PDB file of C-alpha atoms in Angstrom:
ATOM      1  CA  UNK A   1       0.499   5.669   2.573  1.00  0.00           C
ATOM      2  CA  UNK A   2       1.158   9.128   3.221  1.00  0.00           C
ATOM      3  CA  UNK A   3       4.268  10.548   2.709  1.00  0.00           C
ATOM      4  CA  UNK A   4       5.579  14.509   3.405  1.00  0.00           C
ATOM      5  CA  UNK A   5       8.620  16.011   1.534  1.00  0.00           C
ATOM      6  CA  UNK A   6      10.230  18.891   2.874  1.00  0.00           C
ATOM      7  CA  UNK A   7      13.292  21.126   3.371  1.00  0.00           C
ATOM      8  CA  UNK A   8      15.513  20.459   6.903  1.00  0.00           C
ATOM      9  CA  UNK A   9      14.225  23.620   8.371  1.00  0.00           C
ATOM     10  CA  UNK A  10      16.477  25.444  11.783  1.00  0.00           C
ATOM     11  CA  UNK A  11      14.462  24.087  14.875  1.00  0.00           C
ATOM     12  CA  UNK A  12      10.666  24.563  13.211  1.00  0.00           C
ATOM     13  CA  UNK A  13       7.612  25.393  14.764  1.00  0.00           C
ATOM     14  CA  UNK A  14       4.993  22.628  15.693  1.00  0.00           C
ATOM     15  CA  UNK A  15       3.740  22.829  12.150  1.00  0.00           C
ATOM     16  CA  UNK A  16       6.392  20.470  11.000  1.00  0.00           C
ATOM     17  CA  UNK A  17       5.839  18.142  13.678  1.00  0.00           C
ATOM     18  CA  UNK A  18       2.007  17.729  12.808  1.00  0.00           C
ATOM     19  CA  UNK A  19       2.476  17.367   9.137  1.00  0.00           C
ATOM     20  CA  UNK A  20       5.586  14.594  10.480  1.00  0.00           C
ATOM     21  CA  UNK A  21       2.839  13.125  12.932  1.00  0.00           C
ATOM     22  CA  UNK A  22       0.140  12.624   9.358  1.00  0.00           C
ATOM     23  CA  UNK A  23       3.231  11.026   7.506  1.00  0.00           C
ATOM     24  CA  UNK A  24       4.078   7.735   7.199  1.00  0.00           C
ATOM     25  CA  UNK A  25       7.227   8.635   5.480  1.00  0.00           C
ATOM     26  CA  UNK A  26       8.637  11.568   5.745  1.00  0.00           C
ATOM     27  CA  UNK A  27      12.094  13.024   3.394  1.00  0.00           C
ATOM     28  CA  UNK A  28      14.367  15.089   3.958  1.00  0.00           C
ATOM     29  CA  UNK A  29      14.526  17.566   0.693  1.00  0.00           C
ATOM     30  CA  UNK A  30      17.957  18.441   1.267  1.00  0.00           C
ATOM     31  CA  UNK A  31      19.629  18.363  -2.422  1.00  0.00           C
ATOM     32  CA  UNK A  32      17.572  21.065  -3.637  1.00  0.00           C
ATOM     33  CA  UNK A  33      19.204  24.931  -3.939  1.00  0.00           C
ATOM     34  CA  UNK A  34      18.950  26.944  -0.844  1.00  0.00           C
ATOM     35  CA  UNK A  35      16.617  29.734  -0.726  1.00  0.00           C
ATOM     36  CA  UNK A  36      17.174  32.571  -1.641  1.00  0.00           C
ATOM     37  CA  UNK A  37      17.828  35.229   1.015  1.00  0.00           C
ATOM     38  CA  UNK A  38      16.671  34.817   4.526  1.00  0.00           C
ATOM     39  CA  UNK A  39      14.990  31.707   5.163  1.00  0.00           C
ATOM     40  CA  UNK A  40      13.957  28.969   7.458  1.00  0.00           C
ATOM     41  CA  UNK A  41      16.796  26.857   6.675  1.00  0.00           C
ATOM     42  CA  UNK A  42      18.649  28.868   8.842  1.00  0.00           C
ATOM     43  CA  UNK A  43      16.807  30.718  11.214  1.00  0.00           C
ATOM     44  CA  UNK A  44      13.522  30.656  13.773  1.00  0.00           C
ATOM     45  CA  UNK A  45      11.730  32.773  15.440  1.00  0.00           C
ATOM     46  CA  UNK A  46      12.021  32.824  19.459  1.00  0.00           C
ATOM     47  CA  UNK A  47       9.666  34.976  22.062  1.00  0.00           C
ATOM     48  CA  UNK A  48      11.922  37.046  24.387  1.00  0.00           C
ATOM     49  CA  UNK A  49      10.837  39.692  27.284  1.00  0.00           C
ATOM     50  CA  UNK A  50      10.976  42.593  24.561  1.00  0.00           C
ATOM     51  CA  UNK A  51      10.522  42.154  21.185  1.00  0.00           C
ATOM     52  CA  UNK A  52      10.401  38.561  18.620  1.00  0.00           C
ATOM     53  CA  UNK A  53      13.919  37.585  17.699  1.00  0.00           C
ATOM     54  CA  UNK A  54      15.492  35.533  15.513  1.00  0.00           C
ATOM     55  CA  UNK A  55      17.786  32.517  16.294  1.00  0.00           C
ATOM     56  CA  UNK A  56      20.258  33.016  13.170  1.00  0.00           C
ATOM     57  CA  UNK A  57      22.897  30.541  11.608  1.00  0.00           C
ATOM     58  CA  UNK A  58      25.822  31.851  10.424  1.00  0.00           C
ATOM     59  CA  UNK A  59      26.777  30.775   6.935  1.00  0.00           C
ATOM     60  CA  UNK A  60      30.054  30.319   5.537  1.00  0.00           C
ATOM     61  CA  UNK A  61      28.856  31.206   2.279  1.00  0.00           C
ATOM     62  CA  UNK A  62      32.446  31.686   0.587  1.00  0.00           C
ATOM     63  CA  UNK A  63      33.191  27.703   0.835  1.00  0.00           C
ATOM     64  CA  UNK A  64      29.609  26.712   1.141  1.00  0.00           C
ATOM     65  CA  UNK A  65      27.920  25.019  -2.115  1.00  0.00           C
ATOM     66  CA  UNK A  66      24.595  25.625  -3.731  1.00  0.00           C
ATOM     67  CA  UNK A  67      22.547  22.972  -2.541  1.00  0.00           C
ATOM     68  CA  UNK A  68      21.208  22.625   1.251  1.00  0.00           C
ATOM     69  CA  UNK A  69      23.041  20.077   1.978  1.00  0.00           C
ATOM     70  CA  UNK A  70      26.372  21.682   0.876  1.00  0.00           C
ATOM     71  CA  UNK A  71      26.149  24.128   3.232  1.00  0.00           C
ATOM     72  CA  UNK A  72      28.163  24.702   6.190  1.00  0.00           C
ATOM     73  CA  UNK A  73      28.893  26.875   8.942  1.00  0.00           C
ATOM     74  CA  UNK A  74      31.013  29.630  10.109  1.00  0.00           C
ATOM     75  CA  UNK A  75      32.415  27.317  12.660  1.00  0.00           C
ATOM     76  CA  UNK A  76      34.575  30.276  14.004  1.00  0.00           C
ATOM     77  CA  UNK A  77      32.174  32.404  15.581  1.00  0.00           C
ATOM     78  CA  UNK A  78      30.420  31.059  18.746  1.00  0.00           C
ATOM     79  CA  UNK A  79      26.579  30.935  17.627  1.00  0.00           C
ATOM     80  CA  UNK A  80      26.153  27.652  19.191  1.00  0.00           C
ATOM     81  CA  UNK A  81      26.609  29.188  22.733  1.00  0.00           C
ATOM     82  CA  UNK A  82      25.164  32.054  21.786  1.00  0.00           C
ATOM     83  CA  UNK A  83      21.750  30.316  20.705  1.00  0.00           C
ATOM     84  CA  UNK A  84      21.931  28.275  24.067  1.00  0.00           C
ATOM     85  CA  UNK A  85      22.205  30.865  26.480  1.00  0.00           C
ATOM     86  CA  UNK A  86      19.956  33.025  24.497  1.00  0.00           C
ATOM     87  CA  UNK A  87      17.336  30.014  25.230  1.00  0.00           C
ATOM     88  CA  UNK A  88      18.103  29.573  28.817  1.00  0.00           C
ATOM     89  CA  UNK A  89      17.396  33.362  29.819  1.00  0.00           C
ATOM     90  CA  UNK A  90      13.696  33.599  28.022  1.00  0.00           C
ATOM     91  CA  UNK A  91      13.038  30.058  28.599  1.00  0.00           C
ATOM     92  CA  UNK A  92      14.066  29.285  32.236  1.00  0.00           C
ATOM     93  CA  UNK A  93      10.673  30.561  33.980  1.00  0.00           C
ATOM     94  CA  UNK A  94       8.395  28.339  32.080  1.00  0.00           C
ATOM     95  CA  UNK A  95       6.576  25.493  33.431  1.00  0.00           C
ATOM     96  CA  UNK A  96       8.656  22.641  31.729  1.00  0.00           C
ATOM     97  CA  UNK A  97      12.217  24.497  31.215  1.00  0.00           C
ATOM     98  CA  UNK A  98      14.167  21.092  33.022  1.00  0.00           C
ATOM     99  CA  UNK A  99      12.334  19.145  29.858  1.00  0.00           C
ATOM    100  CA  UNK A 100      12.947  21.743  27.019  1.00  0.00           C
ATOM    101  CA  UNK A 101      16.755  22.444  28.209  1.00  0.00           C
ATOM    102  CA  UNK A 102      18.225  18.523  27.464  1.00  0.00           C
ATOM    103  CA  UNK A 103      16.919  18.765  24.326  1.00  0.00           C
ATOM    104  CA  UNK A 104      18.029  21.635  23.475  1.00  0.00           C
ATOM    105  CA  UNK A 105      21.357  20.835  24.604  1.00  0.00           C
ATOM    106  CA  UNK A 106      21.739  17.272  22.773  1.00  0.00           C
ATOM    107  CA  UNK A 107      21.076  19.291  19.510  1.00  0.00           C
ATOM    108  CA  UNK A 108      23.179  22.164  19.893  1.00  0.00           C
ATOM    109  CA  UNK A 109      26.220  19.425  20.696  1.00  0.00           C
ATOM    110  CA  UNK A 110      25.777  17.630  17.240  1.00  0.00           C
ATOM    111  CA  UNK A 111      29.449  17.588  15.628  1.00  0.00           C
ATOM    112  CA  UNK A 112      28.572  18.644  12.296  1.00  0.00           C
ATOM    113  CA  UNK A 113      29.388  21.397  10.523  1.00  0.00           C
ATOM    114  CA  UNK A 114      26.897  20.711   7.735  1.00  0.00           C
ATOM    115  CA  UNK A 115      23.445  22.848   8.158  1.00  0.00           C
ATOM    116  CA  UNK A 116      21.674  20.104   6.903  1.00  0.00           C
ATOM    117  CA  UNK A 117      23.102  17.145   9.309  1.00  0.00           C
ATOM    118  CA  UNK A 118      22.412  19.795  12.038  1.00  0.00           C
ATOM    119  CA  UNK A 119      18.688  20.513  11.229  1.00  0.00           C
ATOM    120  CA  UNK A 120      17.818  16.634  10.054  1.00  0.00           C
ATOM    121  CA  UNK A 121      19.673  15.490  13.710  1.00  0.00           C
ATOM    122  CA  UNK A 122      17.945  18.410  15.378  1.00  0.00           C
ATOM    123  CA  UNK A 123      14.370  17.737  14.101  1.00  0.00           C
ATOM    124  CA  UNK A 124      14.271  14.029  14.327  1.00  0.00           C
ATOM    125  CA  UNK A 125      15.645  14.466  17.787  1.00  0.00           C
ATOM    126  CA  UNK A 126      12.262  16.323  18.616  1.00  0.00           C
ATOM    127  CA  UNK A 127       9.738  13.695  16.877  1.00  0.00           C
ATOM    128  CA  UNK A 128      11.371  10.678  18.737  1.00  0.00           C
ATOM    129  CA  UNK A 129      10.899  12.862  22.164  1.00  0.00           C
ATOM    130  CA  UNK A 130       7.482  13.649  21.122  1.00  0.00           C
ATOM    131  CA  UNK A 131       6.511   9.808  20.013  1.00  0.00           C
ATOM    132  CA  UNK A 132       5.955  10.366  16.506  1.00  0.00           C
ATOM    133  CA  UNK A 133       6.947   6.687  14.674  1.00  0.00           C
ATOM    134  CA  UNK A 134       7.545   8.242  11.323  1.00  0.00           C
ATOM    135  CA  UNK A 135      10.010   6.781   9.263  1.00  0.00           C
ATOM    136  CA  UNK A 136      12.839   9.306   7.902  1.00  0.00           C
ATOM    137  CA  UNK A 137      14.739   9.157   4.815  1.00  0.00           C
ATOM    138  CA  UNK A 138      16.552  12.009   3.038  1.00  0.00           C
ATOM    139  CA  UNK A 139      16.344  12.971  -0.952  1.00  0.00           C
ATOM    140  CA  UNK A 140      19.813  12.527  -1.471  1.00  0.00           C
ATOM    141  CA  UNK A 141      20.314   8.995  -0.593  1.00  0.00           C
ATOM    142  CA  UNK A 142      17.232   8.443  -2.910  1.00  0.00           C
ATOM    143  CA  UNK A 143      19.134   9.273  -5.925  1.00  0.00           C
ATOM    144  CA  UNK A 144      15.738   9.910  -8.092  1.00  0.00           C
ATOM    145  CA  UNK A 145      16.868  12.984 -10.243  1.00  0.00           C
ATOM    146  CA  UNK A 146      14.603  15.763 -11.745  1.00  0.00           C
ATOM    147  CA  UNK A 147      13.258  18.746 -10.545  1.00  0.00           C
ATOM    148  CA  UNK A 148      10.054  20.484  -9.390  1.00  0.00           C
ATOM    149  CA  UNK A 149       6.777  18.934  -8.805  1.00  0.00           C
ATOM    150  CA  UNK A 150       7.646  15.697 -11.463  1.00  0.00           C
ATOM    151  CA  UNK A 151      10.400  15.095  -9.183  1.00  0.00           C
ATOM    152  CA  UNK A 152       8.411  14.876  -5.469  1.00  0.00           C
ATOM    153  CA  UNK A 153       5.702  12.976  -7.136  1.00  0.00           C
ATOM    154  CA  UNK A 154       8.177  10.599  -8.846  1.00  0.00           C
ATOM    155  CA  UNK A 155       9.416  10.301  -5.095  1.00  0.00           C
ATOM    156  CA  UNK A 156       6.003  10.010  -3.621  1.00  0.00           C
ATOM    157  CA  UNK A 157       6.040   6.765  -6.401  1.00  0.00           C
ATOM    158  CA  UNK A 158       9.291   5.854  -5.227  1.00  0.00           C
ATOM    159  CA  UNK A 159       7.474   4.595  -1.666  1.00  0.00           C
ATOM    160  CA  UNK A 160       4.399   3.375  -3.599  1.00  0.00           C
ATOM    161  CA  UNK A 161       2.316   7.002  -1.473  1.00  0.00           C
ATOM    162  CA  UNK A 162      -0.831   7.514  -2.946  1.00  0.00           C
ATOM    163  CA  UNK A 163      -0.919  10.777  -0.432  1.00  0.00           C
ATOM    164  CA  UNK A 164       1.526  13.661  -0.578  1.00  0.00           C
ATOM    165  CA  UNK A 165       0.834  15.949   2.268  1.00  0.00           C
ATOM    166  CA  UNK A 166       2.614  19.473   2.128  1.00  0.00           C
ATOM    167  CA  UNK A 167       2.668  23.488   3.247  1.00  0.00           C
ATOM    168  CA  UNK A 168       1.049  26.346   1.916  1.00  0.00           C
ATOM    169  CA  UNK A 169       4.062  26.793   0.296  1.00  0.00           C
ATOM    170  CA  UNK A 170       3.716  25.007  -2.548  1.00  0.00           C
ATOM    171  CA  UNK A 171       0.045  26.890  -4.081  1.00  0.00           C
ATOM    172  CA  UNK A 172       2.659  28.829  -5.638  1.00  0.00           C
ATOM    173  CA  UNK A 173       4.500  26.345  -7.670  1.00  0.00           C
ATOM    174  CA  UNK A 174       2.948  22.503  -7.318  1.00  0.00           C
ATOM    175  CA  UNK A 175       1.506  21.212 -10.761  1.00  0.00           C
ATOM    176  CA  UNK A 176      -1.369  18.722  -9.507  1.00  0.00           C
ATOM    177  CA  UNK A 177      -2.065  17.034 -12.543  1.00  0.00           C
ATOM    178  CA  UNK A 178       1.589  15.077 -13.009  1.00  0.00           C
ATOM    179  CA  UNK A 179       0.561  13.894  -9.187  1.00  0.00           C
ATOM    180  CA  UNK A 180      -3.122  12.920 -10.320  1.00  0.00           C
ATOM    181  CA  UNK A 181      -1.812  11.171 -13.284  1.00  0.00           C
ATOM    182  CA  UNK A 182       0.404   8.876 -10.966  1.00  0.00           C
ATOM    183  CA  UNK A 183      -2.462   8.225  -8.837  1.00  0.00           C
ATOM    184  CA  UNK A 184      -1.336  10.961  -6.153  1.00  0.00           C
ATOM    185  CA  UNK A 185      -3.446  12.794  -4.266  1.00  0.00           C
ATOM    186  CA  UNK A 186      -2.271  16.341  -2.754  1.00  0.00           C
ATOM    187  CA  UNK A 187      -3.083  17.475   0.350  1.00  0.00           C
ATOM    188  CA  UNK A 188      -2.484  20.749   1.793  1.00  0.00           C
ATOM    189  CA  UNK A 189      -2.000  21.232   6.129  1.00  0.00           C
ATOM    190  CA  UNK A 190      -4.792  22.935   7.450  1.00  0.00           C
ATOM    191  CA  UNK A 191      -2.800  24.311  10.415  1.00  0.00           C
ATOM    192  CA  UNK A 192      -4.950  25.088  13.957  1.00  0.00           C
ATOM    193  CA  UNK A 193      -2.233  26.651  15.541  1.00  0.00           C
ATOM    194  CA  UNK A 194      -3.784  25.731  18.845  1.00  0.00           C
ATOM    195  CA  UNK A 195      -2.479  28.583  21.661  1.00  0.00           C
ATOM    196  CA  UNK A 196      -0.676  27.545  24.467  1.00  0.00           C
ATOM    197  CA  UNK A 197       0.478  29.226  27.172  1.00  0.00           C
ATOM    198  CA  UNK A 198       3.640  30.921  26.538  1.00  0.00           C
ATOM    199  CA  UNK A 199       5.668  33.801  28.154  1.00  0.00           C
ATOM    200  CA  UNK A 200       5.728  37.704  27.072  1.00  0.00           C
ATOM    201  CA  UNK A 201       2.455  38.760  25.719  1.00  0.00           C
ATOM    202  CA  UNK A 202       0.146  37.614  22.921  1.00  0.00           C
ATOM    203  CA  UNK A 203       0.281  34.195  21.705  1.00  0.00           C
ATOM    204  CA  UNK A 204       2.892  33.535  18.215  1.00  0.00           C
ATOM    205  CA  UNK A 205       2.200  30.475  16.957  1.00  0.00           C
ATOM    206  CA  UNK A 206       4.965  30.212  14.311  1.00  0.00           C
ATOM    207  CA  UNK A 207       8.144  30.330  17.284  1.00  0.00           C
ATOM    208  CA  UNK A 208      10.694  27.237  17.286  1.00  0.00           C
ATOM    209  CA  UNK A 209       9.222  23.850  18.995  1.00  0.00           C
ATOM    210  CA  UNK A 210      11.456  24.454  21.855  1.00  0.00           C
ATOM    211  CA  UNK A 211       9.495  26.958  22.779  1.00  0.00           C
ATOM    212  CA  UNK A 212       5.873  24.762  22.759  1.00  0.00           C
ATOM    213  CA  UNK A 213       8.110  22.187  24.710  1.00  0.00           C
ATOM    214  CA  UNK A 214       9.464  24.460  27.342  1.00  0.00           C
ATOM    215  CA  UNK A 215       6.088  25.721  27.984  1.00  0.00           C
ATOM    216  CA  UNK A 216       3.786  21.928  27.289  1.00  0.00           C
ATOM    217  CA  UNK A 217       6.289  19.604  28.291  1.00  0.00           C
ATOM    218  CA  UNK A 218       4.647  16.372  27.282  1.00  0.00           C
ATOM    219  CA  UNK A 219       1.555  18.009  26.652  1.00  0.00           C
ATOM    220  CA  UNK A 220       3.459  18.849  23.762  1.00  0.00           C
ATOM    221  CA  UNK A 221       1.865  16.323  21.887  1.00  0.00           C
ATOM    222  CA  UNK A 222      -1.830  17.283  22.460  1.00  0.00           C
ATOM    223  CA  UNK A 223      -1.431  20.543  20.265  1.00  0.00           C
ATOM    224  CA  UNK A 224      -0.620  18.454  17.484  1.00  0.00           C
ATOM    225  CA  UNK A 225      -3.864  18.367  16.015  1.00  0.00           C
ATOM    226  CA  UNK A 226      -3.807  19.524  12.502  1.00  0.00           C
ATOM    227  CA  UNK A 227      -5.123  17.807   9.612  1.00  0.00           C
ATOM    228  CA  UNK A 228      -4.532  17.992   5.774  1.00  0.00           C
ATOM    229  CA  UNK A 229      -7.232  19.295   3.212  1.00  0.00           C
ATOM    230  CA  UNK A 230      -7.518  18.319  -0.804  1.00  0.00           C
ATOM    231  CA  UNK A 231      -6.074  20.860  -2.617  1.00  0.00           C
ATOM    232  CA  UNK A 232      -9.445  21.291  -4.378  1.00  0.00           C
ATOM    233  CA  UNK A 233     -11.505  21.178  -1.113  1.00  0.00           C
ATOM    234  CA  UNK A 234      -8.622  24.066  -0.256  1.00  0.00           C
ATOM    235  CA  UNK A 235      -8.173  26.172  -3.096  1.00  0.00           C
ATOM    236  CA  UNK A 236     -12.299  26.419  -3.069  1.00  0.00           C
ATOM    237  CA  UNK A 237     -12.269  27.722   0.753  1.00  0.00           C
ATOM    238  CA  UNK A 238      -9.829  30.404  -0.337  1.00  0.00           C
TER     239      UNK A 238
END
């Protein structure tokens, strides 16, 4: 079984939805801290006419807690309208705009005011559109404490994986040998980023999946093509 563990990232890039489409299982890791500084928990990239900008949540930090899923908005200020007609005007010339837009829509009218519930909602939203028959689960209702890599292999054991599939990321921090000693084997994604056709200039593969939707439709799922390497095989390629 292969399982993937990762943070609820803000309306990711296809690279989440090809390590979802290698998982069997894949958990939400949304009782760990939130990142420090600007990070993908709460913002994406999207191509407009002039420049790459950023799709940004706003945090209400003062009554916000420490852990992702503690988070909440700044329910005040109208980002959610914002963000949609920010996506209508770059998106509304591509090819599959009438797909993309629903989508986009159904996610942006979540009632939540939890940044977690809002990104787990939004991104399982996009796998069941794109076909993907992983099953979801998310760390907190797992209650398996600890921290760092003894934790995610002790939840790897929790599902009996014997594969735990995972972004470059983690070279900086995974310890391999308390997942080899369970019988784990780690796998890093070795990402294609396969170019599409999108709007305004060069090809970026690392925009939000609305954007590869807008501009695939259901072709969507035919750039999701990626495969995972052992992290020796990896680390030797380097």
């Amino acid at each position: 079984m292969n399982i993937v563990i990762s943070q609820p990232m803000f309306l990711p890039w296809l690279g989440l939805f090809e390590q979802i489409s290698l998982s069997d299982v894949f958990v939400h890791y949304d009782d760990v801290q939130l990142p420090q500084g600007r990070s993908f928990i709460s913002r994406v990239q999207i191509k407009t006419k002039d420049k790459i900008s950023w799709l940004t949540v706003p945090i209400d930090r003062k009554n916000s807690g420490k852990l992702i899923n503690q988070i909440i908005f700044k329910e005040s200020e109208s980002w959610r309208k914002k963000h949609l007609a920010c996506i209508k005007q770059n998106y509304i010339k591509c090819s599959f705009y009438d797909d993309m837009l629903p989508i986009a829509e159904a996610i942006y009218g979540f009632n939540t005011e939890n940044l977690s519930a809002f990104n787990i909602n939004a991104i399982e939203i996009v796998a069941k559109w794109l076909g993907l028959k992983t099953q979801f689960y998310k760390s907190s209702d797992l209650r398996i404490p600890g921290e760092g890599s003894l934790r995610l292999a002790d939840i790897c054991n929790n599902f009996n994986a014997k594969s735990y599939i995972t972004g470059l990321g983690a070279l900086n921090y995974l310890d391999y040998s308390i997942f080899e000693n369970k019988g784990i084997k780690v796998n890093y994604m070795n990402y294609q980023k396969t170019e599409y056709q999108q709007l305004f200039g060069k090809f970026i593969p690392f925009v939000t999946i609305l954007d590869v939707i807008a501009n695939c439709g259901k072709n969507s799922k035919q750039l999701i093509c990626s495969e995972s390497v052992y992290w020796k095989d990896y680390k030797k390629d380097e």
